[in-house]
Amino acid sequence: MLISEKLLLSYGAKIEHFESGDIIFRENDNPKFYYQIISGRIKLNHYNEEGKELILAILHHGMSVCELLLFIDQTYPVNAIAFEPSIVIKLPKARFMNILDDHPMISRDINKFLSERLYYKFIMLENNSSLHAEVRIRGVFDFHKSFYPDQEKFSFEIPLTRQQLASLTGLRVETVIRTIKNLERQNVVKIIRRKIFY
């Protein structure tokens, strides 16, 4: 958790509930709130000219949602959509800035979190430019596992379907399925009841 719920609430934050498919904010909206996920998952997506969805990230418990845009004067380049029933704590931008002014350690934690996310985004970008499906898929696995303390082999359940992996990597679903089977044969992943463990 980036910022304690208690502290956020003391600065006037509100808790909101979203059903699967609910829109939290849309592309081109102005950032007005700090959002932090209490439970559930939220996807950040974009639709290309043909209407095909490109998933840029799937965020989960304890993560903030596009907080970096609170520091610049730009609109959202993505949509944020509840991926499953989710609970989010929402704080107005001005009060978020007050927290950072009043609590320098939180500001430092936010900077560290942003730096880690940016680092892994660079890695994902590099992986997604690869012509090899395995490199792209392992890049997504590494990114998602990086936020969990247990880094042991097969300790992390990939929270994505094959279709979502295809949307994140720009690959066809068939290619994702075939590549995951190859990764299982190489003992890189385990598949238990259709769930992928990395």
PDB file of C-alpha atoms in Angstrom:
ATOM      1  CA  MET A   1       0.000   0.000   0.000  1.00  0.00           C
ATOM      2  CA  LEU A   2       1.512   3.300  -1.053  1.00  0.00           C
ATOM      3  CA  ILE A   3      -0.415   5.514   1.375  1.00  0.00           C
ATOM      4  CA  SER A   4      -2.348   4.202   4.363  1.00  0.00           C
ATOM      5  CA  GLU A   5      -6.118   4.256   3.945  1.00  0.00           C
ATOM      6  CA  LYS A   6      -6.439   5.903   7.354  1.00  0.00           C
ATOM      7  CA  LEU A   7      -4.238   8.811   6.259  1.00  0.00           C
ATOM      8  CA  LEU A   8      -6.074   9.199   2.944  1.00  0.00           C
ATOM      9  CA  LEU A   9      -9.432   9.242   4.721  1.00  0.00           C
ATOM     10  CA  SER A  10      -8.152  11.836   7.197  1.00  0.00           C
ATOM     11  CA  TYR A  11      -7.466  14.126   4.220  1.00  0.00           C
ATOM     12  CA  GLY A  12     -11.002  13.686   2.882  1.00  0.00           C
ATOM     13  CA  ALA A  13     -10.715  10.646   0.619  1.00  0.00           C
ATOM     14  CA  LYS A  14     -13.845   8.689  -0.317  1.00  0.00           C
ATOM     15  CA  ILE A  15     -14.202   4.963  -0.899  1.00  0.00           C
ATOM     16  CA  GLU A  16     -15.907   3.944  -4.143  1.00  0.00           C
ATOM     17  CA  HIS A  17     -17.131   0.543  -5.328  1.00  0.00           C
ATOM     18  CA  PHE A  18     -16.947  -0.474  -8.983  1.00  0.00           C
ATOM     19  CA  GLU A  19     -18.440  -3.440 -10.792  1.00  0.00           C
ATOM     20  CA  SER A  20     -16.581  -5.263 -13.541  1.00  0.00           C
ATOM     21  CA  GLY A  21     -16.576  -3.045 -16.643  1.00  0.00           C
ATOM     22  CA  ASP A  22     -17.228   0.231 -14.786  1.00  0.00           C
ATOM     23  CA  ILE A  23     -15.188   3.152 -16.074  1.00  0.00           C
ATOM     24  CA  ILE A  24     -13.118   4.992 -13.461  1.00  0.00           C
ATOM     25  CA  PHE A  25     -11.849   7.576 -15.936  1.00  0.00           C
ATOM     26  CA  ARG A  26     -11.657   7.904 -19.711  1.00  0.00           C
ATOM     27  CA  GLU A  27      -8.923   8.758 -22.135  1.00  0.00           C
ATOM     28  CA  ASN A  28      -8.646  12.573 -22.496  1.00  0.00           C
ATOM     29  CA  ASP A  29     -10.245  13.262 -19.084  1.00  0.00           C
ATOM     30  CA  ASN A  30      -8.375  15.701 -16.866  1.00  0.00           C
ATOM     31  CA  PRO A  31      -6.742  14.073 -13.807  1.00  0.00           C
ATOM     32  CA  LYS A  32      -8.567  15.368 -10.739  1.00  0.00           C
ATOM     33  CA  PHE A  33      -8.103  12.573  -8.201  1.00  0.00           C
ATOM     34  CA  TYR A  34      -5.539  10.256  -6.693  1.00  0.00           C
ATOM     35  CA  TYR A  35      -6.823   6.658  -6.912  1.00  0.00           C
ATOM     36  CA  GLN A  36      -5.522   3.735  -4.850  1.00  0.00           C
ATOM     37  CA  ILE A  37      -6.862   0.196  -5.153  1.00  0.00           C
ATOM     38  CA  ILE A  38      -8.138  -1.398  -1.938  1.00  0.00           C
ATOM     39  CA  SER A  39      -9.318  -4.606  -3.622  1.00  0.00           C
ATOM     40  CA  GLY A  40      -9.916  -5.947  -7.111  1.00  0.00           C
ATOM     41  CA  ARG A  41      -8.063  -5.161 -10.325  1.00  0.00           C
ATOM     42  CA  ILE A  42      -8.172  -2.274 -12.778  1.00  0.00           C
ATOM     43  CA  LYS A  43      -6.988  -2.333 -16.365  1.00  0.00           C
ATOM     44  CA  LEU A  44      -5.512   0.597 -18.240  1.00  0.00           C
ATOM     45  CA  ASN A  45      -6.375   0.311 -21.898  1.00  0.00           C
ATOM     46  CA  HIS A  46      -6.530   2.116 -25.199  1.00  0.00           C
ATOM     47  CA  TYR A  47      -8.337   1.330 -28.444  1.00  0.00           C
ATOM     48  CA  ASN A  48      -6.526   1.662 -31.773  1.00  0.00           C
ATOM     49  CA  GLU A  49      -8.022   3.033 -35.015  1.00  0.00           C
ATOM     50  CA  GLU A  50      -9.607  -0.341 -35.804  1.00  0.00           C
ATOM     51  CA  GLY A  51     -11.209  -0.510 -32.354  1.00  0.00           C
ATOM     52  CA  LYS A  52      -8.857  -3.244 -31.121  1.00  0.00           C
ATOM     53  CA  GLU A  53      -8.161  -3.073 -27.395  1.00  0.00           C
ATOM     54  CA  LEU A  54      -4.583  -2.730 -26.231  1.00  0.00           C
ATOM     55  CA  ILE A  55      -4.151  -3.393 -22.505  1.00  0.00           C
ATOM     56  CA  LEU A  56      -1.267  -1.347 -21.144  1.00  0.00           C
ATOM     57  CA  ALA A  57      -1.384  -2.525 -17.539  1.00  0.00           C
ATOM     58  CA  ILE A  58      -3.458  -4.416 -15.021  1.00  0.00           C
ATOM     59  CA  LEU A  59      -3.212  -2.924 -11.545  1.00  0.00           C
ATOM     60  CA  HIS A  60      -4.129  -4.647  -8.302  1.00  0.00           C
ATOM     61  CA  HIS A  61      -4.503  -4.197  -4.532  1.00  0.00           C
ATOM     62  CA  GLY A  62      -2.254  -1.523  -3.048  1.00  0.00           C
ATOM     63  CA  MET A  63      -1.349   0.107  -6.341  1.00  0.00           C
ATOM     64  CA  SER A  64      -2.229   3.628  -7.402  1.00  0.00           C
ATOM     65  CA  VAL A  65      -3.797   4.427 -10.772  1.00  0.00           C
ATOM     66  CA  CYS A  66      -2.036   6.882 -13.139  1.00  0.00           C
ATOM     67  CA  GLU A  67      -0.817   9.007 -10.225  1.00  0.00           C
ATOM     68  CA  LEU A  68       2.049  10.364 -12.340  1.00  0.00           C
ATOM     69  CA  LEU A  69      -0.409  12.530 -14.279  1.00  0.00           C
ATOM     70  CA  LEU A  70      -1.207  14.486 -11.113  1.00  0.00           C
ATOM     71  CA  PHE A  71       2.248  16.060 -11.435  1.00  0.00           C
ATOM     72  CA  ILE A  72       1.884  17.369 -15.002  1.00  0.00           C
ATOM     73  CA  ASP A  73      -0.745  19.276 -16.957  1.00  0.00           C
ATOM     74  CA  GLN A  74      -1.847  16.536 -19.359  1.00  0.00           C
ATOM     75  CA  THR A  75      -5.012  14.526 -19.934  1.00  0.00           C
ATOM     76  CA  TYR A  76      -5.194  10.766 -19.406  1.00  0.00           C
ATOM     77  CA  PRO A  77      -3.768   8.844 -22.393  1.00  0.00           C
ATOM     78  CA  VAL A  78      -5.668   5.713 -21.306  1.00  0.00           C
ATOM     79  CA  ASN A  79      -8.975   4.486 -19.918  1.00  0.00           C
ATOM     80  CA  ALA A  80      -9.127   2.976 -16.423  1.00  0.00           C
ATOM     81  CA  ILE A  81     -11.743   0.238 -16.222  1.00  0.00           C
ATOM     82  CA  ALA A  82     -12.612  -2.102 -13.354  1.00  0.00           C
ATOM     83  CA  PHE A  83     -11.437  -5.505 -14.447  1.00  0.00           C
ATOM     84  CA  GLU A  84     -13.449  -7.189 -11.704  1.00  0.00           C
ATOM     85  CA  PRO A  85     -15.488  -5.885  -8.754  1.00  0.00           C
ATOM     86  CA  SER A  86     -13.121  -3.394  -7.136  1.00  0.00           C
ATOM     87  CA  ILE A  87     -12.928  -0.977  -4.236  1.00  0.00           C
ATOM     88  CA  VAL A  88     -10.932   2.203  -4.754  1.00  0.00           C
ATOM     89  CA  ILE A  89     -10.052   5.047  -2.430  1.00  0.00           C
ATOM     90  CA  LYS A  90     -10.228   8.422  -4.202  1.00  0.00           C
ATOM     91  CA  LEU A  91      -8.670  11.702  -3.021  1.00  0.00           C
ATOM     92  CA  PRO A  92      -8.920  15.111  -4.742  1.00  0.00           C
ATOM     93  CA  LYS A  93      -5.672  16.196  -6.397  1.00  0.00           C
ATOM     94  CA  ALA A  94      -5.146  19.281  -4.159  1.00  0.00           C
ATOM     95  CA  ARG A  95      -5.470  17.175  -1.002  1.00  0.00           C
ATOM     96  CA  PHE A  96      -3.091  14.573  -2.435  1.00  0.00           C
ATOM     97  CA  MET A  97      -0.537  17.348  -2.891  1.00  0.00           C
ATOM     98  CA  ASN A  98      -1.164  18.411   0.730  1.00  0.00           C
ATOM     99  CA  ILE A  99      -0.302  14.874   1.909  1.00  0.00           C
ATOM    100  CA  LEU A 100       2.961  14.973  -0.029  1.00  0.00           C
ATOM    101  CA  ASP A 101       3.824  18.393   1.438  1.00  0.00           C
ATOM    102  CA  ASP A 102       2.942  17.306   4.969  1.00  0.00           C
ATOM    103  CA  HIS A 103       4.617  13.859   4.792  1.00  0.00           C
ATOM    104  CA  PRO A 104       7.983  13.942   2.954  1.00  0.00           C
ATOM    105  CA  MET A 105       8.549  10.187   3.467  1.00  0.00           C
ATOM    106  CA  ILE A 106       5.366   9.438   1.545  1.00  0.00           C
ATOM    107  CA  SER A 107       6.604  11.691  -1.225  1.00  0.00           C
ATOM    108  CA  ARG A 108       9.846   9.700  -1.293  1.00  0.00           C
ATOM    109  CA  ASP A 109       7.887   6.411  -1.370  1.00  0.00           C
ATOM    110  CA  ILE A 110       5.798   7.692  -4.298  1.00  0.00           C
ATOM    111  CA  ASN A 111       8.990   8.661  -6.155  1.00  0.00           C
ATOM    112  CA  LYS A 112      10.458   5.200  -5.565  1.00  0.00           C
ATOM    113  CA  PHE A 113       7.237   3.519  -6.717  1.00  0.00           C
ATOM    114  CA  LEU A 114       7.081   5.698  -9.857  1.00  0.00           C
ATOM    115  CA  SER A 115      10.731   4.927 -10.601  1.00  0.00           C
ATOM    116  CA  GLU A 116      10.150   1.176 -10.271  1.00  0.00           C
ATOM    117  CA  ARG A 117       7.096   1.310 -12.518  1.00  0.00           C
ATOM    118  CA  LEU A 118       8.968   3.382 -15.101  1.00  0.00           C
ATOM    119  CA  TYR A 119      11.914   0.985 -15.015  1.00  0.00           C
ATOM    120  CA  TYR A 120       9.711  -2.032 -15.643  1.00  0.00           C
ATOM    121  CA  LYS A 121       7.782  -0.143 -18.349  1.00  0.00           C
ATOM    122  CA  PHE A 122      11.093   0.362 -20.168  1.00  0.00           C
ATOM    123  CA  ILE A 123      11.818  -3.346 -19.814  1.00  0.00           C
ATOM    124  CA  MET A 124       8.331  -4.222 -21.103  1.00  0.00           C
ATOM    125  CA  LEU A 125       8.736  -1.828 -24.022  1.00  0.00           C
ATOM    126  CA  GLU A 126      12.031  -3.458 -24.903  1.00  0.00           C
ATOM    127  CA  ASN A 127      10.528  -6.941 -24.580  1.00  0.00           C
ATOM    128  CA  ASN A 128       7.482  -6.035 -26.692  1.00  0.00           C
ATOM    129  CA  SER A 129       9.761  -4.881 -29.488  1.00  0.00           C
ATOM    130  CA  SER A 130      11.194  -8.408 -29.684  1.00  0.00           C
ATOM    131  CA  LEU A 131      10.198 -10.629 -32.579  1.00  0.00           C
ATOM    132  CA  HIS A 132      10.136 -13.592 -30.171  1.00  0.00           C
ATOM    133  CA  ALA A 133       6.822 -14.314 -28.455  1.00  0.00           C
ATOM    134  CA  GLU A 134       8.577 -15.955 -25.503  1.00  0.00           C
ATOM    135  CA  VAL A 135      10.527 -12.763 -24.732  1.00  0.00           C
ATOM    136  CA  ARG A 136       7.337 -10.672 -24.814  1.00  0.00           C
ATOM    137  CA  ILE A 137       5.385 -13.043 -22.570  1.00  0.00           C
ATOM    138  CA  ARG A 138       8.191 -13.501 -20.042  1.00  0.00           C
ATOM    139  CA  GLY A 139       8.524  -9.723 -19.912  1.00  0.00           C
ATOM    140  CA  VAL A 140       4.878  -9.451 -18.825  1.00  0.00           C
ATOM    141  CA  PHE A 141       5.383 -12.214 -16.265  1.00  0.00           C
ATOM    142  CA  ASP A 142       8.500 -10.514 -14.852  1.00  0.00           C
ATOM    143  CA  PHE A 143       6.707  -7.162 -14.638  1.00  0.00           C
ATOM    144  CA  HIS A 144       3.733  -8.513 -12.694  1.00  0.00           C
ATOM    145  CA  LYS A 145       5.833 -10.732 -10.421  1.00  0.00           C
ATOM    146  CA  SER A 146       8.147  -7.802  -9.594  1.00  0.00           C
ATOM    147  CA  PHE A 147       5.461  -6.305  -7.302  1.00  0.00           C
ATOM    148  CA  TYR A 148       5.293  -9.412  -5.070  1.00  0.00           C
ATOM    149  CA  PRO A 149       7.735 -10.245  -2.261  1.00  0.00           C
ATOM    150  CA  ASP A 150       7.958 -13.992  -3.008  1.00  0.00           C
ATOM    151  CA  GLN A 151      10.248 -14.401  -6.005  1.00  0.00           C
ATOM    152  CA  GLU A 152      10.599 -18.193  -5.728  1.00  0.00           C
ATOM    153  CA  LYS A 153      10.033 -20.193  -8.898  1.00  0.00           C
ATOM    154  CA  PHE A 154       6.331 -20.999  -9.504  1.00  0.00           C
ATOM    155  CA  SER A 155       5.271 -18.902  -6.477  1.00  0.00           C
ATOM    156  CA  PHE A 156       3.334 -16.329  -8.501  1.00  0.00           C
ATOM    157  CA  GLU A 157      -0.027 -16.985 -10.167  1.00  0.00           C
ATOM    158  CA  ILE A 158      -0.241 -14.895 -13.343  1.00  0.00           C
ATOM    159  CA  PRO A 159      -3.444 -12.839 -12.944  1.00  0.00           C
ATOM    160  CA  LEU A 160      -4.163 -12.733 -16.681  1.00  0.00           C
ATOM    161  CA  THR A 161      -6.050 -14.808 -19.217  1.00  0.00           C
ATOM    162  CA  ARG A 162      -4.462 -15.883 -22.495  1.00  0.00           C
ATOM    163  CA  GLN A 163      -6.553 -13.202 -24.255  1.00  0.00           C
ATOM    164  CA  GLN A 164      -5.290 -10.520 -21.881  1.00  0.00           C
ATOM    165  CA  LEU A 165      -1.694 -11.647 -22.416  1.00  0.00           C
ATOM    166  CA  ALA A 166      -2.295 -11.315 -26.154  1.00  0.00           C
ATOM    167  CA  SER A 167      -3.646  -7.766 -25.659  1.00  0.00           C
ATOM    168  CA  LEU A 168      -0.656  -6.820 -23.501  1.00  0.00           C
ATOM    169  CA  THR A 169       1.946  -8.190 -25.898  1.00  0.00           C
ATOM    170  CA  GLY A 170       0.364  -7.536 -29.290  1.00  0.00           C
ATOM    171  CA  LEU A 171       0.412 -11.264 -30.070  1.00  0.00           C
ATOM    172  CA  ARG A 172      -2.361 -13.497 -31.346  1.00  0.00           C
ATOM    173  CA  VAL A 173      -4.122 -15.648 -28.715  1.00  0.00           C
ATOM    174  CA  GLU A 174      -3.030 -18.813 -30.535  1.00  0.00           C
ATOM    175  CA  THR A 175       0.605 -17.684 -30.334  1.00  0.00           C
ATOM    176  CA  VAL A 176       0.253 -16.996 -26.601  1.00  0.00           C
ATOM    177  CA  ILE A 177      -1.242 -20.455 -25.977  1.00  0.00           C
ATOM    178  CA  ARG A 178       1.486 -22.198 -27.980  1.00  0.00           C
ATOM    179  CA  THR A 179       4.253 -20.184 -26.285  1.00  0.00           C
ATOM    180  CA  ILE A 180       2.951 -20.904 -22.776  1.00  0.00           C
ATOM    181  CA  LYS A 181       2.888 -24.625 -23.579  1.00  0.00           C
ATOM    182  CA  ASN A 182       6.517 -24.339 -24.711  1.00  0.00           C
ATOM    183  CA  LEU A 183       7.419 -22.489 -21.487  1.00  0.00           C
ATOM    184  CA  GLU A 184       5.789 -25.284 -19.497  1.00  0.00           C
ATOM    185  CA  ARG A 185       7.860 -27.907 -21.376  1.00  0.00           C
ATOM    186  CA  GLN A 186      10.979 -25.838 -20.559  1.00  0.00           C
ATOM    187  CA  ASN A 187       9.976 -25.846 -16.847  1.00  0.00           C
ATOM    188  CA  VAL A 188       9.683 -22.033 -16.830  1.00  0.00           C
ATOM    189  CA  VAL A 189       6.003 -22.084 -15.834  1.00  0.00           C
ATOM    190  CA  LYS A 190       3.625 -24.596 -14.294  1.00  0.00           C
ATOM    191  CA  ILE A 191       0.008 -24.842 -15.418  1.00  0.00           C
ATOM    192  CA  ILE A 192      -2.395 -25.991 -12.711  1.00  0.00           C
ATOM    193  CA  ARG A 193      -6.121 -26.048 -13.569  1.00  0.00           C
ATOM    194  CA  ARG A 194      -5.472 -23.675 -16.500  1.00  0.00           C
ATOM    195  CA  LYS A 195      -3.748 -21.167 -14.167  1.00  0.00           C
ATOM    196  CA  ILE A 196      -0.173 -20.147 -14.978  1.00  0.00           C
ATOM    197  CA  PHE A 197       2.389 -20.154 -12.152  1.00  0.00           C
ATOM    198  CA  TYR A 198       5.693 -18.379 -12.735  1.00  0.00           C
TER     199      TYR A 198
END
